[in-house]
Amino acid sequence: MRTLSLHNMPPMRAPRLAPALLCLLAIGVPIGGCGSGSDSGETSSGSSGTVASHPAAPKSEFPSPEGHSLREVLKAADGPAEAVIEPAAVVFHPGENRYPFEVFTRERAPISDAEVALYYAKVPRPKPGAKSRSGNRGSVAKAEQQALDEPAVGPFPAKVESLATKPAFRAKTTSEDPDAASVVYSTELTFPSDGEWRIAAVIKEGAELKGAILAGVVVGEFKKVPQPGQKAPVIHTPTAQDAGGDLSKITTRIPPDTQNKVDYADALGREPIVLLFATPQFCQSRVCGPVVDVAEQAKHEYGDKAAFIHMEIYNDNDPGKQVRPQVRAFHLPTEPWLFTIDRQGVVRDAVEGAFGLKLMRKAVDKAIAR
């Protein structure tokens, strides 16, 4: 997930983590990536395009939260996780949400075969007007700490989604990037209301279960991002004709993708649209190259059933410049994002973060069925 300062719009935000929880919790469970630099050596990584999807582990393989707080669930683990579990989304709404994330070693090598389950607890609202004494944590940080003693909900085991494509659709920007992601982990979290929620993970490392606190999420914070059932914003997107044949002006994929034949504004309300915001060259999480490859294969599979459009993030494809107006029009705080839109101009699916062909096809089918 790319989170950057975007100059003329609110900055793309990394998931929140209170300073008090950054490396050492009162229960002794650090967030992945803090603490010692040792490598567990108990999980394997895979290169892009070689790892298969596999289903989530049974809930019974993880601690039951019944009658326990989030702190107690983590204390029941065998220690702090060695792996780094990195959330890949920040936009959540009341109800069911896809929660994508990546798993790495401390050295940032991707782990493609971990078994992970998530838990969450509500962060209590700070008392109105509450103030902290000098030298103490602020009221918000205290509330996030108190969430550890709230009832835990879970477990939500995560499945592994492969980002592999057929070789013909795998770009150099993917195949020649040793850090390109090969999988994304995801599970479904159902949040009953707006507000902040503390997230924890339990991961299998060898024969042991290890725990980690993840960044919290604020449900309902990004209400302007288009949601399924809403009318899609009207934007123009650059085409190959606009680029005068120099496709490097409108895509950072090497070789250039073919998702630039149609201006979004010309297709909106006339035919289904598959709109992907991503920048293969500048995506920090290294998932944008693979997801553009996924979209390129899907475009080949669906033919003229939908207009496939890949939209880059930065003006002149330069991260030092402002984000493109199309990104601002969709109010995106992160990338990549996938939107599928039916021929009436209504959003039918919105996917934040990485995705594989199975989820791509499901999203496209929602749009072309209308």
Tab-separated table of C-alpha atoms in Angstrom:
chain	number	residue	atom	x	y	z
A	1	MET	CA	0.000	0.000	0.000
A	2	ARG	CA	1.351	3.406	-1.004
A	3	THR	CA	0.889	6.178	1.577
A	4	LEU	CA	2.397	9.520	0.606
A	5	SER	CA	2.064	13.247	1.014
A	6	LEU	CA	-0.033	14.359	-1.914
A	7	HIS	CA	0.546	18.136	-1.826
A	8	ASN	CA	-2.880	19.417	-2.785
A	9	MET	CA	-5.002	16.832	-1.022
A	10	PRO	CA	-4.946	15.255	2.436
A	11	PRO	CA	-1.842	13.054	2.696
A	12	MET	CA	-2.117	9.377	1.896
A	13	ARG	CA	-2.136	7.996	5.354
A	14	ALA	CA	-0.365	5.022	6.854
A	15	PRO	CA	-2.472	3.046	9.356
A	16	ARG	CA	-2.378	4.551	12.823
A	17	LEU	CA	-0.395	3.138	15.683
A	18	ALA	CA	-0.229	4.934	18.996
A	19	PRO	CA	3.352	5.720	20.091
A	20	ALA	CA	2.676	3.918	23.351
A	21	LEU	CA	2.087	0.715	21.371
A	22	LEU	CA	4.814	1.187	18.805
A	23	CYS	CA	7.358	-1.362	20.007
A	24	LEU	CA	6.412	-2.694	23.411
A	25	LEU	CA	2.993	-3.231	24.919
A	26	ALA	CA	2.304	-3.654	28.578
A	27	ILE	CA	1.536	-7.307	27.881
A	28	GLY	CA	4.947	-7.796	26.333
A	29	VAL	CA	3.813	-8.299	22.732
A	30	PRO	CA	5.579	-5.957	20.276
A	31	ILE	CA	4.245	-5.080	16.890
A	32	GLY	CA	6.005	-6.973	14.104
A	33	GLY	CA	9.113	-5.115	12.992
A	34	CYS	CA	10.151	-3.854	16.441
A	35	GLY	CA	12.321	-5.500	19.027
A	36	SER	CA	15.084	-7.934	18.152
A	37	GLY	CA	16.231	-8.364	14.578
A	38	SER	CA	16.362	-12.143	14.601
A	39	ASP	CA	14.715	-14.114	11.840
A	40	SER	CA	12.482	-17.001	12.806
A	41	GLY	CA	13.484	-19.033	9.736
A	42	GLU	CA	10.250	-20.985	10.147
A	43	THR	CA	8.341	-19.745	7.120
A	44	SER	CA	9.262	-19.667	3.444
A	45	SER	CA	8.925	-16.927	0.896
A	46	GLY	CA	8.090	-17.208	-2.785
A	47	SER	CA	8.873	-15.218	-5.923
A	48	SER	CA	6.159	-13.453	-7.870
A	49	GLY	CA	4.053	-15.711	-10.057
A	50	THR	CA	5.048	-18.991	-8.390
A	51	VAL	CA	2.791	-19.168	-5.336
A	52	ALA	CA	-0.705	-20.651	-5.386
A	53	SER	CA	-3.703	-19.331	-3.492
A	54	HIS	CA	-4.862	-21.334	-0.522
A	55	PRO	CA	-7.816	-21.105	1.865
A	56	ALA	CA	-7.802	-19.817	5.395
A	57	ALA	CA	-6.944	-22.144	8.245
A	58	PRO	CA	-9.860	-23.306	10.449
A	59	LYS	CA	-10.863	-21.000	13.300
A	60	SER	CA	-10.298	-23.882	15.705
A	61	GLU	CA	-6.537	-23.594	15.157
A	62	PHE	CA	-6.451	-20.185	16.852
A	63	PRO	CA	-7.296	-19.071	20.419
A	64	SER	CA	-10.970	-18.556	21.193
A	65	PRO	CA	-11.714	-15.017	22.394
A	66	GLU	CA	-14.886	-16.024	24.226
A	67	GLY	CA	-14.910	-14.276	27.584
A	68	HIS	CA	-11.457	-12.772	26.978
A	69	SER	CA	-10.050	-9.352	26.258
A	70	LEU	CA	-7.718	-8.594	23.380
A	71	ARG	CA	-4.864	-8.447	25.881
A	72	GLU	CA	-5.705	-11.918	27.183
A	73	VAL	CA	-5.861	-13.377	23.659
A	74	LEU	CA	-2.348	-12.073	23.001
A	75	LYS	CA	-1.070	-13.279	26.361
A	76	ALA	CA	-2.273	-16.772	25.443
A	77	ALA	CA	0.167	-16.783	22.510
A	78	ASP	CA	3.648	-18.262	22.844
A	79	GLY	CA	5.375	-14.902	22.504
A	80	PRO	CA	5.788	-11.951	20.159
A	81	ALA	CA	5.698	-12.553	16.421
A	82	GLU	CA	8.976	-12.532	14.538
A	83	ALA	CA	7.177	-11.859	11.258
A	84	VAL	CA	6.081	-8.370	10.254
A	85	ILE	CA	2.350	-8.156	9.527
A	86	GLU	CA	1.624	-5.010	7.523
A	87	PRO	CA	-1.954	-3.776	6.904
A	88	ALA	CA	-2.726	-2.782	3.317
A	89	ALA	CA	-5.935	-0.763	3.691
A	90	VAL	CA	-7.257	2.221	5.633
A	91	VAL	CA	-10.793	2.670	4.265
A	92	PHE	CA	-13.446	0.804	6.235
A	93	HIS	CA	-17.204	1.174	6.668
A	94	PRO	CA	-19.751	-0.289	9.114
A	95	GLY	CA	-20.554	-3.838	8.036
A	96	GLU	CA	-18.375	-6.392	6.268
A	97	ASN	CA	-14.984	-5.250	5.001
A	98	ARG	CA	-12.132	-6.964	3.204
A	99	TYR	CA	-8.966	-6.505	5.271
A	100	PRO	CA	-5.840	-7.105	3.150
A	101	PHE	CA	-2.328	-7.332	4.547
A	102	GLU	CA	1.170	-8.537	3.759
A	103	VAL	CA	3.573	-10.659	5.803
A	104	PHE	CA	7.350	-10.197	5.780
A	105	THR	CA	10.466	-11.276	7.592
A	106	ARG	CA	12.292	-8.581	9.566
A	107	GLU	CA	14.519	-8.142	6.513
A	108	ARG	CA	11.410	-7.386	4.381
A	109	ALA	CA	11.506	-10.662	2.484
A	110	PRO	CA	7.900	-11.619	1.653
A	111	ILE	CA	6.362	-14.633	3.378
A	112	SER	CA	3.797	-16.379	1.188
A	113	ASP	CA	2.618	-19.340	3.257
A	114	ALA	CA	1.852	-18.034	6.756
A	115	GLU	CA	-1.283	-18.959	8.706
A	116	VAL	CA	-2.678	-15.839	10.355
A	117	ALA	CA	-5.885	-14.877	12.146
A	118	LEU	CA	-7.011	-11.413	13.189
A	119	TYR	CA	-8.939	-10.181	16.222
A	120	TYR	CA	-10.319	-6.761	17.072
A	121	ALA	CA	-11.695	-4.726	19.971
A	122	LYS	CA	-13.417	-1.345	20.170
A	123	VAL	CA	-11.340	1.627	21.259
A	124	PRO	CA	-13.297	3.507	23.970
A	125	ARG	CA	-14.084	7.110	23.172
A	126	PRO	CA	-11.948	9.567	25.163
A	127	LYS	CA	-14.002	11.579	27.624
A	128	PRO	CA	-15.000	14.961	26.161
A	129	GLY	CA	-12.533	17.630	27.167
A	130	ALA	CA	-10.206	15.115	28.794
A	131	LYS	CA	-6.702	16.427	29.315
A	132	SER	CA	-3.503	14.636	30.174
A	133	ARG	CA	-1.111	15.650	32.878
A	134	SER	CA	2.308	16.839	31.781
A	135	GLY	CA	4.487	13.906	30.785
A	136	ASN	CA	1.563	11.496	30.424
A	137	ARG	CA	0.146	9.997	27.238
A	138	GLY	CA	-2.720	11.843	25.582
A	139	SER	CA	-6.322	10.768	26.044
A	140	VAL	CA	-6.460	9.168	22.573
A	141	ALA	CA	-3.365	7.066	23.227
A	142	LYS	CA	-4.796	6.022	26.593
A	143	ALA	CA	-8.040	4.955	24.919
A	144	GLU	CA	-6.107	2.841	22.423
A	145	GLN	CA	-4.266	1.200	25.307
A	146	GLN	CA	-7.578	0.610	27.110
A	147	ALA	CA	-8.904	-1.166	24.012
A	148	LEU	CA	-6.638	-4.075	24.898
A	149	ASP	CA	-8.893	-4.724	27.885
A	150	GLU	CA	-12.087	-4.625	25.835
A	151	PRO	CA	-13.783	-7.877	24.705
A	152	ALA	CA	-11.981	-9.473	21.765
A	153	VAL	CA	-13.839	-10.479	18.602
A	154	GLY	CA	-12.470	-13.184	16.313
A	155	PRO	CA	-10.642	-15.163	15.182
A	156	PHE	CA	-10.799	-14.185	11.514
A	157	PRO	CA	-8.366	-16.510	9.682
A	158	ALA	CA	-6.878	-15.092	6.496
A	159	LYS	CA	-6.707	-16.748	3.112
A	160	VAL	CA	-3.790	-16.311	0.734
A	161	GLU	CA	-4.564	-14.755	-2.656
A	162	SER	CA	-1.999	-15.380	-5.378
A	163	LEU	CA	-1.066	-12.416	-7.572
A	164	ALA	CA	0.212	-14.721	-10.326
A	165	THR	CA	-0.724	-14.323	-13.975
A	166	LYS	CA	0.083	-16.225	-17.125
A	167	PRO	CA	3.661	-15.460	-18.256
A	168	ALA	CA	2.426	-13.467	-21.252
A	169	PHE	CA	0.887	-10.879	-18.910
A	170	ARG	CA	3.759	-10.583	-16.450
A	171	ALA	CA	5.559	-7.286	-16.989
A	172	LYS	CA	9.266	-6.601	-16.594
A	173	THR	CA	8.330	-4.216	-13.790
A	174	THR	CA	7.068	-7.315	-11.961
A	175	SER	CA	9.360	-10.138	-13.081
A	176	GLU	CA	12.570	-8.113	-12.665
A	177	ASP	CA	11.608	-6.679	-9.271
A	178	PRO	CA	12.980	-9.024	-6.565
A	179	ASP	CA	10.697	-7.364	-4.012
A	180	ALA	CA	7.493	-7.646	-6.042
A	181	ALA	CA	4.709	-9.204	-4.007
A	182	SER	CA	3.567	-12.690	-4.977
A	183	VAL	CA	0.560	-12.959	-2.650
A	184	VAL	CA	-1.740	-10.868	-0.507
A	185	TYR	CA	-3.432	-12.086	2.669
A	186	SER	CA	-7.046	-11.133	3.332
A	187	THR	CA	-9.924	-11.799	5.659
A	188	GLU	CA	-13.375	-10.322	6.219
A	189	LEU	CA	-13.914	-8.136	9.276
A	190	THR	CA	-17.413	-6.981	10.247
A	191	PHE	CA	-17.412	-3.707	12.148
A	192	PRO	CA	-20.758	-2.897	13.821
A	193	SER	CA	-20.288	0.880	13.849
A	194	ASP	CA	-18.105	3.852	13.041
A	195	GLY	CA	-15.214	4.582	15.351
A	196	GLU	CA	-11.726	3.305	16.082
A	197	TRP	CA	-10.913	-0.374	16.476
A	198	ARG	CA	-7.713	-2.005	17.714
A	199	ILE	CA	-6.477	-4.933	15.578
A	200	ALA	CA	-4.334	-7.861	16.733
A	201	ALA	CA	-2.933	-10.863	14.898
A	202	VAL	CA	-1.983	-14.389	15.876
A	203	ILE	CA	0.381	-16.108	13.446
A	204	LYS	CA	1.690	-19.655	13.343
A	205	GLU	CA	5.476	-19.748	13.466
A	206	GLY	CA	6.612	-23.351	13.418
A	207	ALA	CA	4.736	-25.225	16.137
A	208	GLU	CA	3.965	-22.062	18.084
A	209	LEU	CA	1.377	-19.300	17.955
A	210	LYS	CA	2.816	-15.784	18.118
A	211	GLY	CA	1.015	-12.493	18.672
A	212	ALA	CA	1.281	-8.956	17.314
A	213	ILE	CA	-0.600	-5.682	17.602
A	214	LEU	CA	-1.387	-4.038	14.262
A	215	ALA	CA	-2.286	-0.460	13.468
A	216	GLY	CA	-5.802	0.464	14.478
A	217	VAL	CA	-8.501	1.317	11.946
A	218	VAL	CA	-10.972	4.188	12.013
A	219	VAL	CA	-14.239	2.966	10.530
A	220	GLY	CA	-16.115	5.676	8.656
A	221	GLU	CA	-13.145	8.043	8.371
A	222	PHE	CA	-12.985	8.150	4.561
A	223	LYS	CA	-16.616	8.568	3.601
A	224	LYS	CA	-15.908	10.317	0.285
A	225	VAL	CA	-14.280	7.301	-1.364
A	226	PRO	CA	-16.940	5.924	-3.766
A	227	GLN	CA	-18.748	2.872	-2.407
A	228	PRO	CA	-20.755	0.147	-4.156
A	229	GLY	CA	-24.228	1.402	-4.997
A	230	GLN	CA	-23.132	5.015	-5.453
A	231	LYS	CA	-22.807	6.925	-8.695
A	232	ALA	CA	-19.209	6.982	-9.903
A	233	PRO	CA	-17.452	10.365	-10.200
A	234	VAL	CA	-17.056	11.842	-13.676
A	235	ILE	CA	-13.419	12.126	-14.751
A	236	HIS	CA	-11.395	12.124	-17.940
A	237	THR	CA	-8.556	9.613	-18.310
A	238	PRO	CA	-5.663	9.931	-20.772
A	239	THR	CA	-5.613	7.585	-23.734
A	240	ALA	CA	-2.880	6.311	-26.000
A	241	GLN	CA	-4.023	8.875	-28.561
A	242	ASP	CA	-3.653	11.674	-25.988
A	243	ALA	CA	-0.086	10.486	-25.313
A	244	GLY	CA	0.821	10.801	-28.989
A	245	GLY	CA	1.997	7.215	-28.998
A	246	ASP	CA	4.399	7.725	-26.069
A	247	LEU	CA	2.718	5.420	-23.572
A	248	SER	CA	5.375	6.097	-20.925
A	249	LYS	CA	3.500	9.366	-20.323
A	250	ILE	CA	0.429	7.528	-19.063
A	251	THR	CA	1.763	4.260	-17.610
A	252	THR	CA	4.888	3.274	-15.682
A	253	ARG	CA	4.479	-0.395	-16.551
A	254	ILE	CA	7.241	-1.924	-18.707
A	255	PRO	CA	6.166	-2.883	-21.299
A	256	PRO	CA	3.185	-0.483	-21.321
A	257	ASP	CA	-0.199	-2.013	-20.576
A	258	THR	CA	-3.091	-1.755	-23.029
A	259	GLN	CA	-5.631	-0.373	-20.546
A	260	ASN	CA	-5.651	3.075	-22.140
A	261	LYS	CA	-7.772	2.782	-25.263
A	262	VAL	CA	-10.842	4.562	-23.911
A	263	ASP	CA	-11.440	7.801	-22.033
A	264	TYR	CA	-13.372	6.957	-18.862
A	265	ALA	CA	-15.745	9.901	-19.456
A	266	ASP	CA	-16.712	8.515	-22.863
A	267	ALA	CA	-17.474	5.063	-21.423
A	268	LEU	CA	-19.255	6.122	-18.205
A	269	GLY	CA	-22.969	5.382	-18.392
A	270	ARG	CA	-22.554	3.572	-21.703
A	271	GLU	CA	-20.593	0.417	-20.930
A	272	PRO	CA	-19.121	-1.356	-17.886
A	273	ILE	CA	-15.792	0.056	-16.687
A	274	VAL	CA	-12.895	-1.545	-14.820
A	275	LEU	CA	-10.879	1.344	-13.381
A	276	LEU	CA	-7.553	0.633	-11.685
A	277	PHE	CA	-5.531	3.285	-9.845
A	278	ALA	CA	-1.943	2.057	-9.504
A	279	THR	CA	1.649	3.018	-10.250
A	280	PRO	CA	3.845	-0.025	-10.979
A	281	GLN	CA	7.116	1.884	-10.812
A	282	PHE	CA	6.566	3.892	-7.633
A	283	CYS	CA	4.415	1.664	-5.413
A	284	GLN	CA	6.236	1.216	-2.093
A	285	SER	CA	4.478	-2.012	-1.154
A	286	ARG	CA	5.436	-3.572	-4.517
A	287	VAL	CA	1.913	-4.794	-5.253
A	288	CYS	CA	1.009	-2.304	-8.000
A	289	GLY	CA	3.024	-4.030	-10.712
A	290	PRO	CA	1.376	-7.392	-10.037
A	291	VAL	CA	-2.171	-5.953	-9.880
A	292	VAL	CA	-1.743	-4.141	-13.206
A	293	ASP	CA	-0.599	-7.495	-14.635
A	294	VAL	CA	-3.739	-9.098	-13.177
A	295	ALA	CA	-5.894	-6.440	-14.815
A	296	GLU	CA	-4.061	-6.891	-18.125
A	297	GLN	CA	-4.871	-10.613	-18.142
A	298	ALA	CA	-8.488	-9.930	-17.165
A	299	LYS	CA	-8.789	-7.440	-20.028
A	300	HIS	CA	-7.658	-10.161	-22.414
A	301	GLU	CA	-10.186	-12.606	-20.917
A	302	TYR	CA	-13.195	-10.258	-20.988
A	303	GLY	CA	-12.517	-8.649	-24.352
A	304	ASP	CA	-15.074	-5.947	-25.194
A	305	LYS	CA	-17.415	-6.782	-22.297
A	306	ALA	CA	-15.955	-3.874	-20.297
A	307	ALA	CA	-13.641	-0.902	-20.757
A	308	PHE	CA	-10.419	-1.525	-18.827
A	309	ILE	CA	-8.668	1.669	-17.708
A	310	HIS	CA	-5.404	1.930	-15.788
A	311	MET	CA	-4.898	5.320	-14.136
A	312	GLU	CA	-1.469	6.357	-12.853
A	313	ILE	CA	-1.147	8.333	-9.610
A	314	TYR	CA	1.258	11.235	-10.180
A	315	ASN	CA	1.296	14.067	-12.678
A	316	ASP	CA	3.960	13.345	-15.308
A	317	ASN	CA	4.556	10.051	-13.450
A	318	ASP	CA	6.738	11.971	-11.015
A	319	PRO	CA	6.236	11.305	-7.272
A	320	GLY	CA	7.735	14.733	-6.604
A	321	LYS	CA	4.713	16.350	-8.248
A	322	GLN	CA	1.062	16.509	-7.301
A	323	VAL	CA	-1.231	13.545	-7.671
A	324	ARG	CA	-3.349	13.503	-10.778
A	325	PRO	CA	-6.788	15.162	-10.563
A	326	GLN	CA	-8.463	11.803	-11.167
A	327	VAL	CA	-7.043	10.520	-7.846
A	328	ARG	CA	-8.370	13.586	-6.060
A	329	ALA	CA	-11.787	13.186	-7.671
A	330	PHE	CA	-12.077	9.711	-6.143
A	331	HIS	CA	-10.729	10.978	-2.761
A	332	LEU	CA	-8.224	8.125	-2.532
A	333	PRO	CA	-5.958	8.081	0.561
A	334	THR	CA	-3.967	5.051	-0.692
A	335	GLU	CA	-3.271	2.997	-3.778
A	336	PRO	CA	-3.811	0.632	-5.505
A	337	TRP	CA	-7.599	0.832	-5.846
A	338	LEU	CA	-9.914	-1.074	-8.189
A	339	PHE	CA	-13.426	0.129	-9.083
A	340	THR	CA	-15.857	-1.733	-11.298
A	341	ILE	CA	-18.751	0.321	-12.642
A	342	ASP	CA	-21.857	-0.871	-14.469
A	343	ARG	CA	-23.295	0.590	-17.672
A	344	GLN	CA	-25.577	2.856	-15.634
A	345	GLY	CA	-22.529	4.511	-14.074
A	346	VAL	CA	-23.008	2.900	-10.642
A	347	VAL	CA	-20.068	1.524	-8.675
A	348	ARG	CA	-20.529	-2.224	-8.208
A	349	ASP	CA	-17.296	-3.070	-6.398
A	350	ALA	CA	-14.424	-1.162	-4.788
A	351	VAL	CA	-11.255	-2.987	-3.761
A	352	GLU	CA	-8.430	-1.374	-1.807
A	353	GLY	CA	-4.996	-2.972	-1.878
A	354	ALA	CA	-3.710	-5.952	-3.828
A	355	PHE	CA	-5.925	-8.611	-5.404
A	356	GLY	CA	-5.580	-11.694	-7.570
A	357	LEU	CA	-7.443	-12.907	-10.619
A	358	LYS	CA	-10.236	-14.573	-8.647
A	359	LEU	CA	-11.250	-11.355	-6.908
A	360	MET	CA	-10.741	-9.357	-10.121
A	361	ARG	CA	-13.124	-11.630	-12.026
A	362	LYS	CA	-15.684	-11.446	-9.244
A	363	ALA	CA	-15.540	-7.640	-9.307
A	364	VAL	CA	-15.824	-7.458	-13.098
A	365	ASP	CA	-18.748	-9.885	-13.149
A	366	LYS	CA	-20.674	-7.599	-10.773
A	367	ALA	CA	-20.377	-4.761	-13.276
A	368	ILE	CA	-21.151	-6.613	-16.491
A	369	ALA	CA	-24.151	-8.430	-14.988
A	370	ARG	CA	-26.160	-5.190	-14.806
